[in-house]
mmCIF file of the N, C-alpha and C atoms, coordinates in Angstrom:
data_MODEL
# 
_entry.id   MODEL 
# 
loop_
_atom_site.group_PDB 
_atom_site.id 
_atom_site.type_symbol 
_atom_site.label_atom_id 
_atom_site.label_alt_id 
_atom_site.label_comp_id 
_atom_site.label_asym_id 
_atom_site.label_entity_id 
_atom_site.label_seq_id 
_atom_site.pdbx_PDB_ins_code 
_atom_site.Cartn_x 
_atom_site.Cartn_y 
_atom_site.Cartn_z 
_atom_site.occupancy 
_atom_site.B_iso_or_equiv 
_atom_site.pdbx_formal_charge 
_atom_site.auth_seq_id 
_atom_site.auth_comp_id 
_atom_site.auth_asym_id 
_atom_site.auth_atom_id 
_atom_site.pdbx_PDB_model_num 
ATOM 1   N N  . UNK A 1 1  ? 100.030 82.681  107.142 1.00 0.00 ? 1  UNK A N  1 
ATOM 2   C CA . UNK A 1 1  ? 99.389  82.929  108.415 1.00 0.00 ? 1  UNK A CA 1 
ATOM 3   C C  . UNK A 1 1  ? 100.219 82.250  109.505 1.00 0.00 ? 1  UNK A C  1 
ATOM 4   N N  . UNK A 1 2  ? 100.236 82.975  111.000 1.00 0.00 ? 2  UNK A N  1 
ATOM 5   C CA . UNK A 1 2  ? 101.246 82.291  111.797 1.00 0.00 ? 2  UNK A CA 1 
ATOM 6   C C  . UNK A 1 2  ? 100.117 82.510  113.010 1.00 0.00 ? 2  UNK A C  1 
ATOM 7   N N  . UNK A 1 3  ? 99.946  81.673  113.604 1.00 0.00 ? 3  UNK A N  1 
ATOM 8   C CA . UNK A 1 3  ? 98.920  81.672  114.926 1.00 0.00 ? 3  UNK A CA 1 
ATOM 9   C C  . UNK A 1 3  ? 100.327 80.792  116.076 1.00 0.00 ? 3  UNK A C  1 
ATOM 10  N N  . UNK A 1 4  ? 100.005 81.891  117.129 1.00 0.00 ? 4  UNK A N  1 
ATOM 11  C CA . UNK A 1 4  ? 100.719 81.951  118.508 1.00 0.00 ? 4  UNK A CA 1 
ATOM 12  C C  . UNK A 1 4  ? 99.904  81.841  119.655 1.00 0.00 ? 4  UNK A C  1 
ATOM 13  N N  . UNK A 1 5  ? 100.136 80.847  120.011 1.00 0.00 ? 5  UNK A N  1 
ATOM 14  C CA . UNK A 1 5  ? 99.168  80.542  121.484 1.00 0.00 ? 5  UNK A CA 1 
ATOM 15  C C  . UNK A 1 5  ? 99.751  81.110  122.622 1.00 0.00 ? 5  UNK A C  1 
ATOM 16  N N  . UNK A 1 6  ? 99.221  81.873  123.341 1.00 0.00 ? 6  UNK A N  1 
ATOM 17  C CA . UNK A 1 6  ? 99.684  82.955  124.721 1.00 0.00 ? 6  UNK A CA 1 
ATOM 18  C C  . UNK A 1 6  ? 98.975  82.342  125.987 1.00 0.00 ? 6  UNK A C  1 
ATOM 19  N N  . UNK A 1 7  ? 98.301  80.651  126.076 1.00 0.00 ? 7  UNK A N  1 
ATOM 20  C CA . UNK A 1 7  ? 97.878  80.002  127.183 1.00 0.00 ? 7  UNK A CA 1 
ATOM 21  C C  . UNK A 1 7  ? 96.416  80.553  127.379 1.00 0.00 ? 7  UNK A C  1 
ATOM 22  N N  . UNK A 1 8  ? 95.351  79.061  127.581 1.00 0.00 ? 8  UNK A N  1 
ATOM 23  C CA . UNK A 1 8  ? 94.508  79.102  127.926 1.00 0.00 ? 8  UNK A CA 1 
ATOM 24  C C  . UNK A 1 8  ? 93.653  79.080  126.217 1.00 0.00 ? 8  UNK A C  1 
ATOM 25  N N  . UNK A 1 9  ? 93.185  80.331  126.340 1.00 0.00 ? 9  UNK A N  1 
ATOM 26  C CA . UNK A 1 9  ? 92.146  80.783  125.277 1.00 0.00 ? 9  UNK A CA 1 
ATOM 27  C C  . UNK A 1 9  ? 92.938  81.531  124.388 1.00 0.00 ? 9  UNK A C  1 
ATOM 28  N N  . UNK A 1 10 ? 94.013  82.508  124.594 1.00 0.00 ? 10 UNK A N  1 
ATOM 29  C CA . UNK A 1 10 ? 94.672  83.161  123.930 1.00 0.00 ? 10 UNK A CA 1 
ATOM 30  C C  . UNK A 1 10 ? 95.281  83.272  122.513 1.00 0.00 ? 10 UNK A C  1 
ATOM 31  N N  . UNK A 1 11 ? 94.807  83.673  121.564 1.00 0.00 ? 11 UNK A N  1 
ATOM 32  C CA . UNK A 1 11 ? 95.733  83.337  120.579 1.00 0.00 ? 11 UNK A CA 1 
ATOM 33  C C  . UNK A 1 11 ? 96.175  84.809  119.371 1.00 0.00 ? 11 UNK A C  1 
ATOM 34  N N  . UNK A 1 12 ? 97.214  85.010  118.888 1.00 0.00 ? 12 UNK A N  1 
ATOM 35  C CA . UNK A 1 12 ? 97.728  85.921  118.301 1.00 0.00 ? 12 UNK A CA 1 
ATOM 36  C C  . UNK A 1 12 ? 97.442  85.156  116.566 1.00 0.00 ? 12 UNK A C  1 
ATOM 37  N N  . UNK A 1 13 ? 96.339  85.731  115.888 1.00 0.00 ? 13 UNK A N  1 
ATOM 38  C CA . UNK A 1 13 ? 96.917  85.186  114.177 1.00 0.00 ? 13 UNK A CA 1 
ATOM 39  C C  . UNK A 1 13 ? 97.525  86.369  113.328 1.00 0.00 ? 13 UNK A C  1 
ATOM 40  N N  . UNK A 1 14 ? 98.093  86.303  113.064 1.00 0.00 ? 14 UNK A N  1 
ATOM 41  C CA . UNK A 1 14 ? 99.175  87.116  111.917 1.00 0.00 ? 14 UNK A CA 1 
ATOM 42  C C  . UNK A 1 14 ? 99.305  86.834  110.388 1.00 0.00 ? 14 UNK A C  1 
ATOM 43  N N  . UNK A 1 15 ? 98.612  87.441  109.986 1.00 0.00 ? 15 UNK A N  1 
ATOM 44  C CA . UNK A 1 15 ? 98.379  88.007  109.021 1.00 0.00 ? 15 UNK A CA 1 
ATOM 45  C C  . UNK A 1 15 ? 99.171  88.950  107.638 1.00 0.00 ? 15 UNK A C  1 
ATOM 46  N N  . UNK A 1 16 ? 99.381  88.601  106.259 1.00 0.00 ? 16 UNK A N  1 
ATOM 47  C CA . UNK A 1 16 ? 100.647 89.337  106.093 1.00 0.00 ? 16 UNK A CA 1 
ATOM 48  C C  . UNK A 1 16 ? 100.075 91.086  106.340 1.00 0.00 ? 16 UNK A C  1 
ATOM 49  N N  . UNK A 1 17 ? 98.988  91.518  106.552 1.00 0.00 ? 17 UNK A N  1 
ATOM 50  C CA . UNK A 1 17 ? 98.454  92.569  106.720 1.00 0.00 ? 17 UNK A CA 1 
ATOM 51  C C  . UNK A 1 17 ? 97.466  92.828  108.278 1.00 0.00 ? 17 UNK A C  1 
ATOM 52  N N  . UNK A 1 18 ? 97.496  92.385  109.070 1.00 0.00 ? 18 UNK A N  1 
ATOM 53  C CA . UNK A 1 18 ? 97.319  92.245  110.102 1.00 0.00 ? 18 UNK A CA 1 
ATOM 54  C C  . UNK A 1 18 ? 97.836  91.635  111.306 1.00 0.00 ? 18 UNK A C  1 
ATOM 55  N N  . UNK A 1 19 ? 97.374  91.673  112.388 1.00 0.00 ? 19 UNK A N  1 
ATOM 56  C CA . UNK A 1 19 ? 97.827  91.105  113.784 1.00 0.00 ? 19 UNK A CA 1 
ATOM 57  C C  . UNK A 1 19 ? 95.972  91.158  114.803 1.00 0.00 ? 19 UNK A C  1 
ATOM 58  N N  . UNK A 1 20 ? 96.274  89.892  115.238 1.00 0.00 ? 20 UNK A N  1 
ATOM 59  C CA . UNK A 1 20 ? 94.625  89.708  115.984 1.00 0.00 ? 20 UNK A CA 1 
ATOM 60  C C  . UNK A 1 20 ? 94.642  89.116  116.804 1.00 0.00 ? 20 UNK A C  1 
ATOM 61  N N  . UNK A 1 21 ? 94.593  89.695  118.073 1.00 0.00 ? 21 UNK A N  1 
ATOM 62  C CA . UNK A 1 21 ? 94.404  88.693  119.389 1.00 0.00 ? 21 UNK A CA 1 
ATOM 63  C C  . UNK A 1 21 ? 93.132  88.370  119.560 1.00 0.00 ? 21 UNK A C  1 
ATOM 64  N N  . UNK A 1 22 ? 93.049  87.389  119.875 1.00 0.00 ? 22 UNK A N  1 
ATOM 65  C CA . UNK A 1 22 ? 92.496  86.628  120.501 1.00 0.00 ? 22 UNK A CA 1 
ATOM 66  C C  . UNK A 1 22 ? 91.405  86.559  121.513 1.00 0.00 ? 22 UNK A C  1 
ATOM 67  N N  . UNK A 1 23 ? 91.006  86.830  122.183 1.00 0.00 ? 23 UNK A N  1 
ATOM 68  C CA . UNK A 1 23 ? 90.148  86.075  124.363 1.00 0.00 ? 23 UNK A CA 1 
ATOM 69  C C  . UNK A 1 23 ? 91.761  86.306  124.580 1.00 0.00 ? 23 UNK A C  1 
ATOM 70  N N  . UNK A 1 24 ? 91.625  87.742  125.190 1.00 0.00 ? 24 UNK A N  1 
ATOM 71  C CA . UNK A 1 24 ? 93.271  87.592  126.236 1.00 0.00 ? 24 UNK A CA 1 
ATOM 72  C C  . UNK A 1 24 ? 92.989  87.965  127.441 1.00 0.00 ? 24 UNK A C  1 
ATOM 73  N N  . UNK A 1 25 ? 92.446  86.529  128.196 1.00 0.00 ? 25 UNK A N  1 
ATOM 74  C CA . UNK A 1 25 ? 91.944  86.248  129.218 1.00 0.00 ? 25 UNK A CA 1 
ATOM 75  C C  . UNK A 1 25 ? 92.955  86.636  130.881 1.00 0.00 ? 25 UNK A C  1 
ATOM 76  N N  . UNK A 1 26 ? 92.306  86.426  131.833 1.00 0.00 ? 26 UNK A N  1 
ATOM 77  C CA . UNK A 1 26 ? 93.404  86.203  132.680 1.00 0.00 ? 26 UNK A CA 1 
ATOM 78  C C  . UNK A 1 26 ? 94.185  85.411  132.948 1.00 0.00 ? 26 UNK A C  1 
ATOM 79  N N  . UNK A 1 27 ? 93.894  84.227  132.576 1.00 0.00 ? 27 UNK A N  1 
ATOM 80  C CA . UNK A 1 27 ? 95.025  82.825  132.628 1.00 0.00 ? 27 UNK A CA 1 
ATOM 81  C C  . UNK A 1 27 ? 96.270  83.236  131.571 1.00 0.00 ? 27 UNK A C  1 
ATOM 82  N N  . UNK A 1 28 ? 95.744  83.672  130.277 1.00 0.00 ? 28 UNK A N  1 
ATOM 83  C CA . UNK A 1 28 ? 96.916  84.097  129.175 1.00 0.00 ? 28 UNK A CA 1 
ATOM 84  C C  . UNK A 1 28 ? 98.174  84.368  129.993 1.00 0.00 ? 28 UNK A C  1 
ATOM 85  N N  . UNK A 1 29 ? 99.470  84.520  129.164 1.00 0.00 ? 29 UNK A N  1 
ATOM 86  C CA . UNK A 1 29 ? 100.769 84.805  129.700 1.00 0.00 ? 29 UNK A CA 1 
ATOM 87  C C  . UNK A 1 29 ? 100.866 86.459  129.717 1.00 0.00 ? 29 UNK A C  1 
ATOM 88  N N  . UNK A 1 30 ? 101.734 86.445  130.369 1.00 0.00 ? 30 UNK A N  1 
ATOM 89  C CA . UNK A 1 30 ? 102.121 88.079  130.375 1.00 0.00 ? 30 UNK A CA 1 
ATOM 90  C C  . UNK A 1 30 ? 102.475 88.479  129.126 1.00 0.00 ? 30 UNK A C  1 
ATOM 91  N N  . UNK A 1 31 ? 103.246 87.390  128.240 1.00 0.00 ? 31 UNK A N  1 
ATOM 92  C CA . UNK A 1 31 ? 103.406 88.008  126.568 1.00 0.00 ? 31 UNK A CA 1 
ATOM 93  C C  . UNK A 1 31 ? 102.755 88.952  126.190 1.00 0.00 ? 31 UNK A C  1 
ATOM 94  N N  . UNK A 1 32 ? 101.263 88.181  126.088 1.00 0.00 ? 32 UNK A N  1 
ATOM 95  C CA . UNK A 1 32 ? 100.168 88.575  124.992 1.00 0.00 ? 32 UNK A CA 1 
ATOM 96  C C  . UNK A 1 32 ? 100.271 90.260  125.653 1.00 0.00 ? 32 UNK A C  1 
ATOM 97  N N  . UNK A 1 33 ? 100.168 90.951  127.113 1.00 0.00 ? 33 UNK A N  1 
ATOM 98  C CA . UNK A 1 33 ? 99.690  91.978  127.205 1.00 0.00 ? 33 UNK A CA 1 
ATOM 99  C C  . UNK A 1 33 ? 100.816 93.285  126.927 1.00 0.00 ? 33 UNK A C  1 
ATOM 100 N N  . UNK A 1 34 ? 102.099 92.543  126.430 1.00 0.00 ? 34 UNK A N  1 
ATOM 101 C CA . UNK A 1 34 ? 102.902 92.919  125.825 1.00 0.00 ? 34 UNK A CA 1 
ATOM 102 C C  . UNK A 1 34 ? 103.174 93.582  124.223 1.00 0.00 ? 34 UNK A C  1 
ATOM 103 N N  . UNK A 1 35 ? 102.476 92.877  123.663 1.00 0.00 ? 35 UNK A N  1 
ATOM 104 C CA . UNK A 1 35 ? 101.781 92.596  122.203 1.00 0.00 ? 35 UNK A CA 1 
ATOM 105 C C  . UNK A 1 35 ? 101.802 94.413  121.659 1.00 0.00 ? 35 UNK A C  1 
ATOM 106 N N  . UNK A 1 36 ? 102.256 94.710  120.376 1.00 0.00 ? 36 UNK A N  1 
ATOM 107 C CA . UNK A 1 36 ? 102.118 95.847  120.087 1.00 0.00 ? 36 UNK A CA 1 
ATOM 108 C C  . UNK A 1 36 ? 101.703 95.879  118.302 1.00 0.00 ? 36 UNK A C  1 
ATOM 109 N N  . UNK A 1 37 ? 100.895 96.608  117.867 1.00 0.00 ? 37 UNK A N  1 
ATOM 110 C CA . UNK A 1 37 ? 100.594 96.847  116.482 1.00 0.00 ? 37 UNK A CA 1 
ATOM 111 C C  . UNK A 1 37 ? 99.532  96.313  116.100 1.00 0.00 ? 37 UNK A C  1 
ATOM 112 N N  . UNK A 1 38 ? 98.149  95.804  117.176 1.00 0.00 ? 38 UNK A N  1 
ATOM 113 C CA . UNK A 1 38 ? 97.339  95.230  116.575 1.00 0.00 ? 38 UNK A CA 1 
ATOM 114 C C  . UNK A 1 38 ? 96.472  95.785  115.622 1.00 0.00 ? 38 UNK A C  1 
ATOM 115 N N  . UNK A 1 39 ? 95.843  94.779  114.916 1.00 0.00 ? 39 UNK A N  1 
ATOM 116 C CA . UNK A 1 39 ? 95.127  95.397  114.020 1.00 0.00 ? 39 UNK A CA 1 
ATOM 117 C C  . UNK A 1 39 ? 93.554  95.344  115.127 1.00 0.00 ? 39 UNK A C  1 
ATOM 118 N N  . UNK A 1 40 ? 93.455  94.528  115.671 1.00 0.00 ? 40 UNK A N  1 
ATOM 119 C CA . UNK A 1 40 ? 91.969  94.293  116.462 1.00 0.00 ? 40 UNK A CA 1 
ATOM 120 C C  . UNK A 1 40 ? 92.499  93.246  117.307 1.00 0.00 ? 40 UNK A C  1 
ATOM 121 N N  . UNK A 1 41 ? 91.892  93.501  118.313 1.00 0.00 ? 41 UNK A N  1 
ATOM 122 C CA . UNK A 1 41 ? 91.327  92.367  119.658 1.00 0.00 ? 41 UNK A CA 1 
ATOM 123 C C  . UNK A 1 41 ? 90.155  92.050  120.203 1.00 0.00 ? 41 UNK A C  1 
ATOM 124 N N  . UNK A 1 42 ? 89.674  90.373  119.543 1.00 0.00 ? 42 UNK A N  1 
ATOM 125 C CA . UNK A 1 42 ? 88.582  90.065  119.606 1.00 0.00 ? 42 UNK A CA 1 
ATOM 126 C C  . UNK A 1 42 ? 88.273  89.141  121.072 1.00 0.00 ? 42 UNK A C  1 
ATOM 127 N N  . UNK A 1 43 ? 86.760  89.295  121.380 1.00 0.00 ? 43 UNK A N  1 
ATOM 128 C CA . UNK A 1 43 ? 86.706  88.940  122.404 1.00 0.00 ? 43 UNK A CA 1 
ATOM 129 C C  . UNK A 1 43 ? 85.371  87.942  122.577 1.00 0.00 ? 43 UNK A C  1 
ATOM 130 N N  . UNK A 1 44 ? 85.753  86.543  122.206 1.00 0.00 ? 44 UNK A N  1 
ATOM 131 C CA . UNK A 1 44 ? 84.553  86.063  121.835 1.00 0.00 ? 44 UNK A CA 1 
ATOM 132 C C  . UNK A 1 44 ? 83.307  85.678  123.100 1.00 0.00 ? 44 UNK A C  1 
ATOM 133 N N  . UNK A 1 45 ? 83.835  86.348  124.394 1.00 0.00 ? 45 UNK A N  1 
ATOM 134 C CA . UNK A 1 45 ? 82.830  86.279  125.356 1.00 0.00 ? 45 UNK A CA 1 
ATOM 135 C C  . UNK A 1 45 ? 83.268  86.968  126.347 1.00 0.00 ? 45 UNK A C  1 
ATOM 136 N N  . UNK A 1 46 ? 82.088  87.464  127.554 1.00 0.00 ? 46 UNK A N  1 
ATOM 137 C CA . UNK A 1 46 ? 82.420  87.955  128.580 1.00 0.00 ? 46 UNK A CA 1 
ATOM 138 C C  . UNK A 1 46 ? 83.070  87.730  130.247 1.00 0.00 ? 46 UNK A C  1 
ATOM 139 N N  . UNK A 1 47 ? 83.871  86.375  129.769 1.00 0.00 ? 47 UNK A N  1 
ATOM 140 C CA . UNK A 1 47 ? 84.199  85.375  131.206 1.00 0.00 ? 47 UNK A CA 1 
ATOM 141 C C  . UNK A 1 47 ? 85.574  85.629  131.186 1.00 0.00 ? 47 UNK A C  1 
ATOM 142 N N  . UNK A 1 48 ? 85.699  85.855  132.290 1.00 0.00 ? 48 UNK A N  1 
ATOM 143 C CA . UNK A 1 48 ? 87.407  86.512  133.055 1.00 0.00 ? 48 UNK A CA 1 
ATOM 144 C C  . UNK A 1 48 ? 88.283  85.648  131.906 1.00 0.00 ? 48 UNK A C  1 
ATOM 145 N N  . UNK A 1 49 ? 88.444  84.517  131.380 1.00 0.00 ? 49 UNK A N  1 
ATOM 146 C CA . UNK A 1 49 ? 88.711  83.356  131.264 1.00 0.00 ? 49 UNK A CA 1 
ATOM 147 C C  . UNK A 1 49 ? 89.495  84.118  129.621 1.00 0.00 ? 49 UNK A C  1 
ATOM 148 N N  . UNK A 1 50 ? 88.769  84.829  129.274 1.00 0.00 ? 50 UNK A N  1 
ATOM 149 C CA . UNK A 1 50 ? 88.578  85.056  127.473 1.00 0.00 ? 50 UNK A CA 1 
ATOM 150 C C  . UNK A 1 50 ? 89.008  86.538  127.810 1.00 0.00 ? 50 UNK A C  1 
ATOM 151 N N  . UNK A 1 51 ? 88.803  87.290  128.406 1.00 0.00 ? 51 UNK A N  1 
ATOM 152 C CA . UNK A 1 51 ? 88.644  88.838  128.693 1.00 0.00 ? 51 UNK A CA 1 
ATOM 153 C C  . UNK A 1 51 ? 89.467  89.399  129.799 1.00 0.00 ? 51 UNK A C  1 
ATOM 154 N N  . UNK A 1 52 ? 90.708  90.088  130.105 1.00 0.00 ? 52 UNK A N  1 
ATOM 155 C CA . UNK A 1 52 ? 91.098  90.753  131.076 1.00 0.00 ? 52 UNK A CA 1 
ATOM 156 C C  . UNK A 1 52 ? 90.667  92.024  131.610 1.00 0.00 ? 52 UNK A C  1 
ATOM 157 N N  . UNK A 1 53 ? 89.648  92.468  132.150 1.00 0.00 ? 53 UNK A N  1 
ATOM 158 C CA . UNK A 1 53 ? 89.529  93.796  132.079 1.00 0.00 ? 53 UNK A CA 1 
ATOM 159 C C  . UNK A 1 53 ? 89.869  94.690  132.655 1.00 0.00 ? 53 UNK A C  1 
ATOM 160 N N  . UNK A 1 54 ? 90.966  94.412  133.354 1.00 0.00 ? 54 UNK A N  1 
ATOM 161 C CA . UNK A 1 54 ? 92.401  95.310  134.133 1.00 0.00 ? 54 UNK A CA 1 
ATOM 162 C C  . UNK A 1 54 ? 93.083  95.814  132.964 1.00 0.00 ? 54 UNK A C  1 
ATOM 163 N N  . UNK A 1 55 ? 92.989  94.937  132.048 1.00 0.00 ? 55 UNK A N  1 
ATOM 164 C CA . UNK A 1 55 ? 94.583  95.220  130.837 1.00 0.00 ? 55 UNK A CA 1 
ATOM 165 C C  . UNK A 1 55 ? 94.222  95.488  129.581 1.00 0.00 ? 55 UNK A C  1 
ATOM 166 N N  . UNK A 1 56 ? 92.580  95.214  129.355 1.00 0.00 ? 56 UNK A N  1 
ATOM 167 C CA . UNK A 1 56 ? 92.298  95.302  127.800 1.00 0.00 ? 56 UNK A CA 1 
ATOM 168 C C  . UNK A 1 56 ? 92.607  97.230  127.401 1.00 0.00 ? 56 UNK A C  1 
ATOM 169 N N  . UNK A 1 57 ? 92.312  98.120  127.961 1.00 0.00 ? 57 UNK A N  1 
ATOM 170 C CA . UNK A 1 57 ? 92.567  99.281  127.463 1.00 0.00 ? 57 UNK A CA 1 
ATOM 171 C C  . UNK A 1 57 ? 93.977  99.723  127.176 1.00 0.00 ? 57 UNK A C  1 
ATOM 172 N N  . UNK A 1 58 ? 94.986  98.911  128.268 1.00 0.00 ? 58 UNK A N  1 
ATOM 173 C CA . UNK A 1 58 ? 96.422  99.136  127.863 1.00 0.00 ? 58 UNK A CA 1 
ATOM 174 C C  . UNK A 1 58 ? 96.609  98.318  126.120 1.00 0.00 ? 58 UNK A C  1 
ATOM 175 N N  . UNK A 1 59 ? 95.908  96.966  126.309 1.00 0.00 ? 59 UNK A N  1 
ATOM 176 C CA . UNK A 1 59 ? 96.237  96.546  125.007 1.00 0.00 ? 59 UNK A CA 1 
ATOM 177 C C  . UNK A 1 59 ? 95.958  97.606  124.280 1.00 0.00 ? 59 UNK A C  1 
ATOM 178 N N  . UNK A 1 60 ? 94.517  97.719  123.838 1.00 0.00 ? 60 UNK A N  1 
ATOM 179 C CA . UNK A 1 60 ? 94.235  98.309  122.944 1.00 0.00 ? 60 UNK A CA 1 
ATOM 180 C C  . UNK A 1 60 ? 94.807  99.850  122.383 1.00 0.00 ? 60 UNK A C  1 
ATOM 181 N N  . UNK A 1 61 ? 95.422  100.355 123.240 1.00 0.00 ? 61 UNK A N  1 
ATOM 182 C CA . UNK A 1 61 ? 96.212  101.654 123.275 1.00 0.00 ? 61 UNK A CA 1 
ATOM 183 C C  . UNK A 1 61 ? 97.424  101.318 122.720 1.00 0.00 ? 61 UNK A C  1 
ATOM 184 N N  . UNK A 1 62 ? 98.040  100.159 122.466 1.00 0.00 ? 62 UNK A N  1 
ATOM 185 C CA . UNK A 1 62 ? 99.450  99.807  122.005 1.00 0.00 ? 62 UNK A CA 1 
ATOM 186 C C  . UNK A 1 62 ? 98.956  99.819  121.215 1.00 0.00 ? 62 UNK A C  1 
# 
């Protein structure tokens, strides 16, 4: 398992069969919304902080 912190709340765990972001909040780095092949992006609450909701549909479309 390899866990990558993308700032703030953010985090990428990797999996030898998966990929899982994290709360990819608005503080997060521009990395994370970069991010391609996830398996899921979890969102453990509804505060700007944990959640982007300008960018979550681009994620999720990669």
């Amino acid at each position: 398992m390899l866990i990558t912190r993308f700032g703030h709340s953010c985090v990428l765990v990797e999996l030898e069969d998966a990929r899982i972001l994290i709360d990819p909040g608005i503080f997060s780095s521009q990395e994370a919304f970069r991010l391609k092949d996830l398996s899921a992006i979890v969102v453990t609450h509804q505060h700007p902080d944990h959640i982007d909701r300008t960018r979550i549909d681009v994620l999720a479309a990669m």
